[in-house]
Coordinates of C-alpha atoms and ligand atoms in Angstrom, one line a residue:
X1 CA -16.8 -73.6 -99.9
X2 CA -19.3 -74.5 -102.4
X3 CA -19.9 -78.2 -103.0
X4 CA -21.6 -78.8 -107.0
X5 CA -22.9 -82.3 -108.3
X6 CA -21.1 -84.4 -110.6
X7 CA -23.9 -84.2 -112.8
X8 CA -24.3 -80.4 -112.5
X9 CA -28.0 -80.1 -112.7
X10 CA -28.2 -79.5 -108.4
X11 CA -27.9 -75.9 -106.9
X12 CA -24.3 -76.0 -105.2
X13 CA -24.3 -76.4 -101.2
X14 CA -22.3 -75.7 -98.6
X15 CA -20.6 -78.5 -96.9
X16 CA -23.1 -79.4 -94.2
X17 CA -25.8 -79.2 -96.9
X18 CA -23.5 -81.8 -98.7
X19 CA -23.1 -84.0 -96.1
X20 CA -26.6 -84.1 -94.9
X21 CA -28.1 -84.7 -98.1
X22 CA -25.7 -87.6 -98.9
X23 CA -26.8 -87.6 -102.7
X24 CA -27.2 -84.7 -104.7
X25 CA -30.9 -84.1 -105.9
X26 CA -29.7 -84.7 -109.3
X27 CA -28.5 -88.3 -108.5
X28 CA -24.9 -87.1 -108.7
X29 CA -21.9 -87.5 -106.0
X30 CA -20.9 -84.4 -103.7
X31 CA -17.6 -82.6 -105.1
X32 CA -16.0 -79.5 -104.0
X33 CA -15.8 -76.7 -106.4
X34 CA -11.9 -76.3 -105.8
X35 CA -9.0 -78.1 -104.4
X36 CA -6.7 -75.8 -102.5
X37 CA -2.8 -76.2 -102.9
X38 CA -1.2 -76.9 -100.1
X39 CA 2.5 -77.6 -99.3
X40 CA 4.3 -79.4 -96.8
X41 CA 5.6 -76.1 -95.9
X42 CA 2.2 -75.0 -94.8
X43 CA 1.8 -77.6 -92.4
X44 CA 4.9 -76.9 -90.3
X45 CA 5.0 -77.3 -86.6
X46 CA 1.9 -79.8 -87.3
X47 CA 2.6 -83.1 -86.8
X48 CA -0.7 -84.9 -84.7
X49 CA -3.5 -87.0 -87.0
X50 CA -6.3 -84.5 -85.6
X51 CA -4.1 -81.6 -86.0
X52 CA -3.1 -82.1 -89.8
X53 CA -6.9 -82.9 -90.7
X54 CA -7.6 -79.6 -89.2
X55 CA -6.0 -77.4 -91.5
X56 CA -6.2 -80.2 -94.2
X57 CA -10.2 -79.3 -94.3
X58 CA -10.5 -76.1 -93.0
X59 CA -10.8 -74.4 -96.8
X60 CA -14.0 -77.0 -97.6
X61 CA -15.8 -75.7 -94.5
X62 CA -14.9 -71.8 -94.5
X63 CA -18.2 -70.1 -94.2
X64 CA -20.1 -72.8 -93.0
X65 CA -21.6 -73.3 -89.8
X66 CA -19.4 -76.2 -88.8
X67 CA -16.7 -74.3 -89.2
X68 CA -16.0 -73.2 -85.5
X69 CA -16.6 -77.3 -84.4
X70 CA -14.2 -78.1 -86.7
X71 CA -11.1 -78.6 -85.0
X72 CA -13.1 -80.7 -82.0
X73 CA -14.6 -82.6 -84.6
X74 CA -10.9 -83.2 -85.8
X75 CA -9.9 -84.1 -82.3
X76 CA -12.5 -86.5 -81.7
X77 CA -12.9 -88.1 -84.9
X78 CA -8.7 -88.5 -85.3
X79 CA -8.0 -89.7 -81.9
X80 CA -6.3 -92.7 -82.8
X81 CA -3.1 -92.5 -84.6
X82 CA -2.6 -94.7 -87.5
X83 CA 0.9 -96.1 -87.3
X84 CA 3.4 -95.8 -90.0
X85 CA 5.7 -98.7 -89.5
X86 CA 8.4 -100.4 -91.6
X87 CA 7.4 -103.3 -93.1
X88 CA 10.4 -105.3 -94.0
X89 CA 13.8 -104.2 -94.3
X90 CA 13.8 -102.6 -97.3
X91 CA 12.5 -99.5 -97.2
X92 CA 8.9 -100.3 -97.5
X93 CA 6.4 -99.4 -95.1
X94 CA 2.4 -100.1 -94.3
X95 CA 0.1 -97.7 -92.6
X96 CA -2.1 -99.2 -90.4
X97 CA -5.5 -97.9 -90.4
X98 CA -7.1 -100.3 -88.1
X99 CA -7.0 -99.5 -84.8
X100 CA -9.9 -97.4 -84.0
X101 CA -13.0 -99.2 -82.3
X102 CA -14.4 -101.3 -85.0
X103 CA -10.6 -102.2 -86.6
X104 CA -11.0 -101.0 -89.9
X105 CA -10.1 -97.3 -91.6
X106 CA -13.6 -96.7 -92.3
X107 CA -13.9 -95.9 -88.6
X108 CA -11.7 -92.7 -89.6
X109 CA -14.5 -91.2 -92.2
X110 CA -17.8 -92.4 -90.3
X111 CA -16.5 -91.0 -86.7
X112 CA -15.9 -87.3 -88.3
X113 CA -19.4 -87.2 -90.3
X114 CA -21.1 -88.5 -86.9
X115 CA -18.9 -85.4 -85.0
X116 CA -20.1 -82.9 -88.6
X117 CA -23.9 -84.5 -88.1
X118 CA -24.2 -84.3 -84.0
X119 CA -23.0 -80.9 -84.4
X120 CA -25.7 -79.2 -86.6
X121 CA -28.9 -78.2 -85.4
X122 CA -30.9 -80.2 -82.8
X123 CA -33.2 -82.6 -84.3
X124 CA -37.0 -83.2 -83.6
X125 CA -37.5 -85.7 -85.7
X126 CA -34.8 -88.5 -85.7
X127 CA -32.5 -88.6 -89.0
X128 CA -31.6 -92.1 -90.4
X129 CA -28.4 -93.5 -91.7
X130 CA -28.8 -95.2 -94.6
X131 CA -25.6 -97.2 -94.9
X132 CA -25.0 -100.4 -97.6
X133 CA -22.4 -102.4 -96.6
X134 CA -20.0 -105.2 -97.7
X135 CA -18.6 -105.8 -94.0
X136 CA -16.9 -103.0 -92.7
X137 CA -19.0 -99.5 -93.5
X138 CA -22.0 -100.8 -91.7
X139 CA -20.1 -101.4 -88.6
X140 CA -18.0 -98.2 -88.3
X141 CA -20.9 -96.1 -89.2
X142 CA -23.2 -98.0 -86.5
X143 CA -20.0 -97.2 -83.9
X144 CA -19.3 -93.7 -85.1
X145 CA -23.7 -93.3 -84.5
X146 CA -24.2 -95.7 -81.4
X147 CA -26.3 -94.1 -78.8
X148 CA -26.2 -90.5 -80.4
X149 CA -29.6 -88.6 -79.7
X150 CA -31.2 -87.5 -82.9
X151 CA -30.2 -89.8 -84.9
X152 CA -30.9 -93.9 -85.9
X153 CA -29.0 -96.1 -88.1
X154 CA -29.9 -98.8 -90.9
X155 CA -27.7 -101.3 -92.1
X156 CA -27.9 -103.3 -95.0
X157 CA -25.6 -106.0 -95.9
X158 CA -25.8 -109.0 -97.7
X159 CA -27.3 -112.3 -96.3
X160 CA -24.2 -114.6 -96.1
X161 CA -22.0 -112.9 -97.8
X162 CA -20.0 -111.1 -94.8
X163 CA -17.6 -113.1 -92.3
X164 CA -19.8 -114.5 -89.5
X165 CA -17.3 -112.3 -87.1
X166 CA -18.5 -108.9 -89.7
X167 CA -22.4 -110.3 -89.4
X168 CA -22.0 -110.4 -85.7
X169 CA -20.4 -107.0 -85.4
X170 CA -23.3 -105.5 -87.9
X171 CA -25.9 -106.9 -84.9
X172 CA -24.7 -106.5 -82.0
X173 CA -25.5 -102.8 -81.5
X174 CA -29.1 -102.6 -80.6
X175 CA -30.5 -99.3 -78.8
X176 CA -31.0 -97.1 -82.4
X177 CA -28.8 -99.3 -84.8
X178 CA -31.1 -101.7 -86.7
X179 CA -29.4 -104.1 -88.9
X180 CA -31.0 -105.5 -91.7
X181 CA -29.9 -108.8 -93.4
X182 CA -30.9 -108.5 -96.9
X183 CA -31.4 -111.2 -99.3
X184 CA -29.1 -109.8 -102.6
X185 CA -25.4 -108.9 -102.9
X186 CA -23.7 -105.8 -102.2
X187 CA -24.7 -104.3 -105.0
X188 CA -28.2 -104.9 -103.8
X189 CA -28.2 -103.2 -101.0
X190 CA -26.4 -100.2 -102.8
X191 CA -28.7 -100.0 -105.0
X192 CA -31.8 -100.2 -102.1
X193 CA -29.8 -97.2 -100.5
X194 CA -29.7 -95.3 -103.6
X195 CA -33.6 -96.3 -104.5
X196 CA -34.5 -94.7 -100.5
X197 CA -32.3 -91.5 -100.9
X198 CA -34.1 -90.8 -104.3
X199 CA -37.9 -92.0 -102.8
X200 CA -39.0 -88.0 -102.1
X201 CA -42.1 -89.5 -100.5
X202 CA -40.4 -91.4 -98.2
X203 CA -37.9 -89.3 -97.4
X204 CA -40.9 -86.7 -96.7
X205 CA -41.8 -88.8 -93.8
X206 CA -38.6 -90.4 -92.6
X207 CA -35.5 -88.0 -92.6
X208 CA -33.3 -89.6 -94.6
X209 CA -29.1 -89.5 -95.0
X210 CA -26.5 -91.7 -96.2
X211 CA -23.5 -93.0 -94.5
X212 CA -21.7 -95.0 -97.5
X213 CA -18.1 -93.7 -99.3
X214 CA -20.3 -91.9 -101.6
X215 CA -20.8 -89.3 -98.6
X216 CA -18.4 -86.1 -99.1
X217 CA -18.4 -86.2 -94.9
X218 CA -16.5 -89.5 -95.4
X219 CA -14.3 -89.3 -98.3
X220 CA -13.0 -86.1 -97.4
X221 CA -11.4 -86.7 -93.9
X222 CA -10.0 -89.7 -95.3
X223 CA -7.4 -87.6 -97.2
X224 CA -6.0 -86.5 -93.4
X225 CA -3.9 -89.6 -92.8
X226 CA -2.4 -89.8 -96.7
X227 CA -1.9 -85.9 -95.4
X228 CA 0.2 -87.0 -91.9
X229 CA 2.1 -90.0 -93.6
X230 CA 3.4 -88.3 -96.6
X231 CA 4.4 -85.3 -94.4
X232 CA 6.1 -87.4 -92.1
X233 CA 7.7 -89.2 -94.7
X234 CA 9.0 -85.9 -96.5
X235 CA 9.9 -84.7 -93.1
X236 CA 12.7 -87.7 -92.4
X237 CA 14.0 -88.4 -96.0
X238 CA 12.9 -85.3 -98.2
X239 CA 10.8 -87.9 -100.9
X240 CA 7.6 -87.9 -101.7
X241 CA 5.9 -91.3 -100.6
X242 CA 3.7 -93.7 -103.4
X243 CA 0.8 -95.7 -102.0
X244 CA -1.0 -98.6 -102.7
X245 CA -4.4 -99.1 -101.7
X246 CA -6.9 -102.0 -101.6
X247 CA -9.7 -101.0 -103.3
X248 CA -13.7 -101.5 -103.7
X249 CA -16.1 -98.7 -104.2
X250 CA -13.2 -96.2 -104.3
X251 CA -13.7 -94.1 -101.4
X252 CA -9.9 -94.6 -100.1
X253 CA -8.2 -94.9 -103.3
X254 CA -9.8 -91.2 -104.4
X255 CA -9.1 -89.7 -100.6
X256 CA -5.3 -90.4 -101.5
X257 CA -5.7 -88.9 -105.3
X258 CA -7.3 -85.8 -103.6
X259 CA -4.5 -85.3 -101.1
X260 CA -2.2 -86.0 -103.7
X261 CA -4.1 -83.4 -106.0
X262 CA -4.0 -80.6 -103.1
X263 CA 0.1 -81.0 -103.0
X264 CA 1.4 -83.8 -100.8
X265 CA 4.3 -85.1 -101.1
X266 CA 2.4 -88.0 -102.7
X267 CA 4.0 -89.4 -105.6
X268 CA 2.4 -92.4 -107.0
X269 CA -0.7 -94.1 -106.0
X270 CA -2.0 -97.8 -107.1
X271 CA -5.2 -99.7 -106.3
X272 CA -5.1 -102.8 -105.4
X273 CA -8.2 -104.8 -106.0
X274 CA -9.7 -108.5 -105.9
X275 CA -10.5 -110.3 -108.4
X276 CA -13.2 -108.1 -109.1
X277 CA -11.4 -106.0 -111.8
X278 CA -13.7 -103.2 -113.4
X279 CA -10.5 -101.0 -112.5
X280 CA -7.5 -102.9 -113.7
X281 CA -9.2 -103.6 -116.8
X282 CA -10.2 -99.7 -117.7
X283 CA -6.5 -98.5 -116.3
X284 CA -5.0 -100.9 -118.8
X285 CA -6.7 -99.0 -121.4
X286 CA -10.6 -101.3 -121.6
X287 CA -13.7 -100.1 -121.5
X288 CA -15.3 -99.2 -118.0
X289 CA -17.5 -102.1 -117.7
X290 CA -19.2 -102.3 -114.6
X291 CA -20.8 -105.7 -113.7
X292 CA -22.5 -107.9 -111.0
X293 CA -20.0 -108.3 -108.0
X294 CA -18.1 -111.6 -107.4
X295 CA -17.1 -113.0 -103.8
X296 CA -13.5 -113.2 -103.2
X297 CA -11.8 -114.0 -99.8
X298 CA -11.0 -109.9 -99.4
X299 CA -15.1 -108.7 -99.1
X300 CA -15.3 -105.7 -98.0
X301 CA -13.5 -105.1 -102.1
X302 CA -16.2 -107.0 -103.2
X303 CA -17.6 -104.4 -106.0
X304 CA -18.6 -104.6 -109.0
X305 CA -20.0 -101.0 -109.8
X306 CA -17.6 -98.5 -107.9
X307 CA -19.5 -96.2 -106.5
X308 CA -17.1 -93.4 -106.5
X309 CA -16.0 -94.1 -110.2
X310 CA -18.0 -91.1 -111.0
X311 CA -16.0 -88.8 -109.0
X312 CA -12.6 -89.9 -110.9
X313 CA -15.0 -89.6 -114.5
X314 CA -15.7 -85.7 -113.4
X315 CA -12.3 -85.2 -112.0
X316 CA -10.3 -86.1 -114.7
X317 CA -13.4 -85.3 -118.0
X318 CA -10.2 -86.5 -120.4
X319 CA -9.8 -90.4 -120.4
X320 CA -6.5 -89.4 -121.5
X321 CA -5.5 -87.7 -118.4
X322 CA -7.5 -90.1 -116.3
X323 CA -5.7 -93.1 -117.5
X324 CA -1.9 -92.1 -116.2
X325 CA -3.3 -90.7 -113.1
X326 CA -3.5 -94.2 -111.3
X327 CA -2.8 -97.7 -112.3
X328 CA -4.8 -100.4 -110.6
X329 CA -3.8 -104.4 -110.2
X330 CA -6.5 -107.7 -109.7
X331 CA -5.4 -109.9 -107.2
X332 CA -6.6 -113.4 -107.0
X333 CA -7.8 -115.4 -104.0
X334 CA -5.0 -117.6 -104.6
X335 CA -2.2 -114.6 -104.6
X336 CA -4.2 -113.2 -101.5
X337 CA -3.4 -116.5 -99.8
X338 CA 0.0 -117.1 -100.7
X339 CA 1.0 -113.4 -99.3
X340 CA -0.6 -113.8 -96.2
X341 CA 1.2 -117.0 -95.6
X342 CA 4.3 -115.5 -97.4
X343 CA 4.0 -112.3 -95.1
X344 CA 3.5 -114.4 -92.1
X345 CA 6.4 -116.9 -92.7
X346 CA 9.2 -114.0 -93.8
X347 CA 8.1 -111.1 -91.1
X348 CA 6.0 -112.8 -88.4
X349 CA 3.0 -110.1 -89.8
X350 CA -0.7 -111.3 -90.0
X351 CA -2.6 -109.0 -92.6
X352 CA -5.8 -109.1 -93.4
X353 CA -7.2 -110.2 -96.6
X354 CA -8.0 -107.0 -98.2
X355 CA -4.2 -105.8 -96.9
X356 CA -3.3 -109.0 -98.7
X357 CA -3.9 -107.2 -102.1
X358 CA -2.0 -104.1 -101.6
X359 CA 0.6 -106.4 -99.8
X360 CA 0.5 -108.8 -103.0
X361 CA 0.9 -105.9 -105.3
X362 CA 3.7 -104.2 -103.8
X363 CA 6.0 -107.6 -104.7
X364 CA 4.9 -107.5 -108.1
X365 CA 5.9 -103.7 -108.3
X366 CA 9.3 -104.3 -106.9
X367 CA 9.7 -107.6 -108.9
X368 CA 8.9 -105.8 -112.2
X369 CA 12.2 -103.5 -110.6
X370 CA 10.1 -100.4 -110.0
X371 CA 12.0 -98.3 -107.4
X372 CA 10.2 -95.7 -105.2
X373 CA 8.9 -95.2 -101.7
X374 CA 5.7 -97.2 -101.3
X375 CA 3.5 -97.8 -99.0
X376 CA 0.8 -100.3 -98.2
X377 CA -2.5 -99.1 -96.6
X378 CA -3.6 -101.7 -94.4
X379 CA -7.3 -101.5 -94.1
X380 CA -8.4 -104.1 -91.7
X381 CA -6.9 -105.8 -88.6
X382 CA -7.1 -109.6 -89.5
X383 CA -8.8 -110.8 -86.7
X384 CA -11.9 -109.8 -88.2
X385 CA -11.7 -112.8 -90.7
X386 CA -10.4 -115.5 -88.5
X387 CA -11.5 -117.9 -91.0
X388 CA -9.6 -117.0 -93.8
X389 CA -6.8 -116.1 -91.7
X390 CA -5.9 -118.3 -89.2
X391 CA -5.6 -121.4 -91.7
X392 CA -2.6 -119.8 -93.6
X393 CA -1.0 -118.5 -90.3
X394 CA -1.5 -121.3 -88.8
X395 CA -2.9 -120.3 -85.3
X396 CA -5.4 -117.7 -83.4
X397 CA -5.3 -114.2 -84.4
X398 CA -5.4 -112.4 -81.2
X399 CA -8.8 -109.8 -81.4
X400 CA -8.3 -106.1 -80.4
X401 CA -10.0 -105.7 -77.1
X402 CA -12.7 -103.4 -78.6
X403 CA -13.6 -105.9 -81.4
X404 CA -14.0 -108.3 -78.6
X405 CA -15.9 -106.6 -76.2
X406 CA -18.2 -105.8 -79.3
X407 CA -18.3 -109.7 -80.2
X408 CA -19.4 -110.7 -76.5
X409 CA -22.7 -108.8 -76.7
X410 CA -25.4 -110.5 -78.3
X411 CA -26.4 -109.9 -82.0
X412 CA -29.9 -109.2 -84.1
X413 CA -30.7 -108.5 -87.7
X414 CA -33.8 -108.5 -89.9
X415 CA -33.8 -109.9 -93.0
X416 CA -35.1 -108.0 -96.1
X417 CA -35.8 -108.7 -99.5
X418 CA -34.0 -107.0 -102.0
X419 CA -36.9 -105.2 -102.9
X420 CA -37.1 -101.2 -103.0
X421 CA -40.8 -101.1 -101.1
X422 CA -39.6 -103.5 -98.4
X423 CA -36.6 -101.3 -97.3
X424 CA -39.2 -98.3 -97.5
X425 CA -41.8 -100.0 -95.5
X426 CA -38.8 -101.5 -93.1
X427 CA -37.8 -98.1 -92.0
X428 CA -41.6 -95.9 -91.8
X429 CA -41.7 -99.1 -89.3
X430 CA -38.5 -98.4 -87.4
Ligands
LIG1 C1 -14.2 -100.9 -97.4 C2 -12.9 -101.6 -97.4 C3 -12.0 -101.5 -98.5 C4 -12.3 -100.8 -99.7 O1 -12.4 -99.4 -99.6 P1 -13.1 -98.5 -100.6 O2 -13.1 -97.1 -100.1 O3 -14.5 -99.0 -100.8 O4 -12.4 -98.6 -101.9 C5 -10.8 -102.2 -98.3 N1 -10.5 -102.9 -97.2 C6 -11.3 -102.9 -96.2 C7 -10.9 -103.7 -95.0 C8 -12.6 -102.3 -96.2 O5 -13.4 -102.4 -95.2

């Protein structure tokens, strides 16, 4: 399948083009040219992670070259399955993305476009991974890219403004991951990607690719577990299942619209995000207003300029139809706080911050006497932010023995002004 620009002035690609370019030449975002219907129907018999992302994305790589790795890439990249437990007694229920080797669902998207990557041609010259991150990207993508020949990774994330377990994770890599602590917020280090993926001259000498949500080889594979969930869901009780998602740049909350769009039993879908509301406001009918980001306690959401935002614009051209697609909820530091402790105290659960939100807005949905099937996407395992974490619970968080084998080796990063030529100069240098 053909992917086209979301500012339609790039030559459409095929899907490895896509997802090694990162960017389209034109500055736009990756989309593919159709969305194939699907019913639940035609995933009968199909029931594993890897096995439902297989057909899932078979149509957007028909007539490509990955297509014959696809279904290892599938198996490899969807090993771990994300559970889809009750949470409480009353019919909700929380998928729990966070058990792959870094504990967060990004490790989903960045371990398929390292398998879509690895498997293209060999490469004489290295390629580096660009990847901006708030917490959580740079680390999945460094995992998903450890140690793979051919390639090298650069991370970027704000000085001081990730968890000092996140910072720690980000460095601890070594061999070809370089982490880079840059002086700027998030939307810095976005904008530094964006600045090197557009720097022709630089890209002339240092192969260049990006690894952030705005990369097609990430947003797509993120549909496959909304995919598995739904149908499982529709399998037991015949119902289509609503989903709310905490939300940043946008990545996760559109993967669940697209699977939605293709025909999963998917019925309604609501972001959940920090106080950082560009999203709330605009779904309750403002302007789209996108501004400097603001801390919060959940900061991997911490976003003030979705990135993907531009995919929903092209998706839905009418405002009008864009509007009742989605409805999206703020969430306060102080409501994050209360439902962890809330969560904690009434179901013995520990969620994450970011989990927090969707967590936070599922009680206001069911207060307000809105009926349904929902689920709540947990994003994170909480033990990655001990320090907001443990306070309200009240004790240790026990880490996943991956994260803490990962927080035993020792950790580097280079700092970096948020400056376009010292990111350029930083990696001719790598
Ligand atoms: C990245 C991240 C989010 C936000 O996801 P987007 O795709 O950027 O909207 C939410 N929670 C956690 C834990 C994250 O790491």
């Amino acid at each position: 399948m053909r992917m086209i620009s979301t500012r339609g002035r790039a030559a459409p690609v095929g899907a490895s083009e896509a997802m090694v370019a990162g960017l389209a030449p034109d500055g736009g975002l990756y989309m593919p040219t159709a969305l194939p219907r699907r019913s639940p129907e035609d995933f009968s018999g199909l029931s594993s992670l890897a096995s439902v992302a297989e057909k899932l994305l078979t149509p957007f790589f028909q007539d490509d070259p990955l297509a014959p790795s696809l279904p290892g890439i599938c198996r490899a990249a969807f090993a771990v399955p994300p559970p889809l437990r009750a949470f409480g007694d009353g019919g909700d229920q929380m998928l729990e993305l966070f058990h792959g080797p870094t504990a967060a669902f990004k490790d989903y998207g960045a371990a398929f476009l390292a398998g879509c990557l690895a498997a293209g041609p060999a490469r004489t010259t290295p390629l580096t991974v660009l990847v901006a991150t708030s917490g959580d990207t740079g680390a999945a993508v460094a995992a998903a890219f450890h140690r793979r020949p051919g390639f090298r990774v650069a991370i970027l994330y704000p000085h001081g403004l990730v968890s000092p377990r996140q910072a720690h994770q980000l460095g601890c890599f070594g061999d070809n991951v370089h982490a880079f602590k840059v002086a700027g917020n998030f939307d810095d280090c976005q904008r530094l990607v964006k600045a090197a993926l557009a720097d022709d001259a630089l890209r002339a000498q240092v192969p260049l690719t990006s690894a952030n949500s705005i990369s097609l080889g990430r947003l797509l594979p993120q549909m496959a577990y909304y995919a598995q969930a739904s149908l499982a869901h529709w399998r037991s009780l015949r119902r289509p299942l609503s989903f709310i998602v905490p939300s940043g740049n946008l990545g996760n909350g559109l993967a669940c619209l697209l699977a939605k769009r293709m025909g999963l039993p998917i019925d309604r879908l609501v972001l959940a995000t920090n106080a950082n509301q560009v999203l709330p406001e605009f779904f309750a009918g403002g302007e789209y207003r996108p501004r400097p980001a603001i801390p919060t306690l959940a900061n991997a959401m911490d976003v003030g300029s979705p990135s993907n935002f531009e995919r929903l614009d092209w998706l839905y051209p009418d405002e009008q139809e864009l509007r009742p697609a989605l409805s999206a909820e703020a969430v306060s530091d102080r409501q994050i706080e209360q439902t962890i402790r809330e969560v904690h105290g009434r179901l013995q659960r520990v969620l994450c911050p970011h989990t927090a939100t969707a967590a936070h807005v599922l009680q206001r949905l069911r207060q307000r006497g809105e009926t349904g099937d929902w689920c709540v996407v947990a994003t994170a395992h909480p033990a990655k932010f001990p320090d907001v974490v443990e306070p309200l619970v009240g004790g240790v968080v026990p880490l996943p023995p991956a994260l803490e084998a990962m927080l035993a080796r020792p950790a580097h990063a280079e700092p970096l002004a948020a400056d376009e030529a010292a990111l350029a100069a930083a990696l001719r240098s790598l």
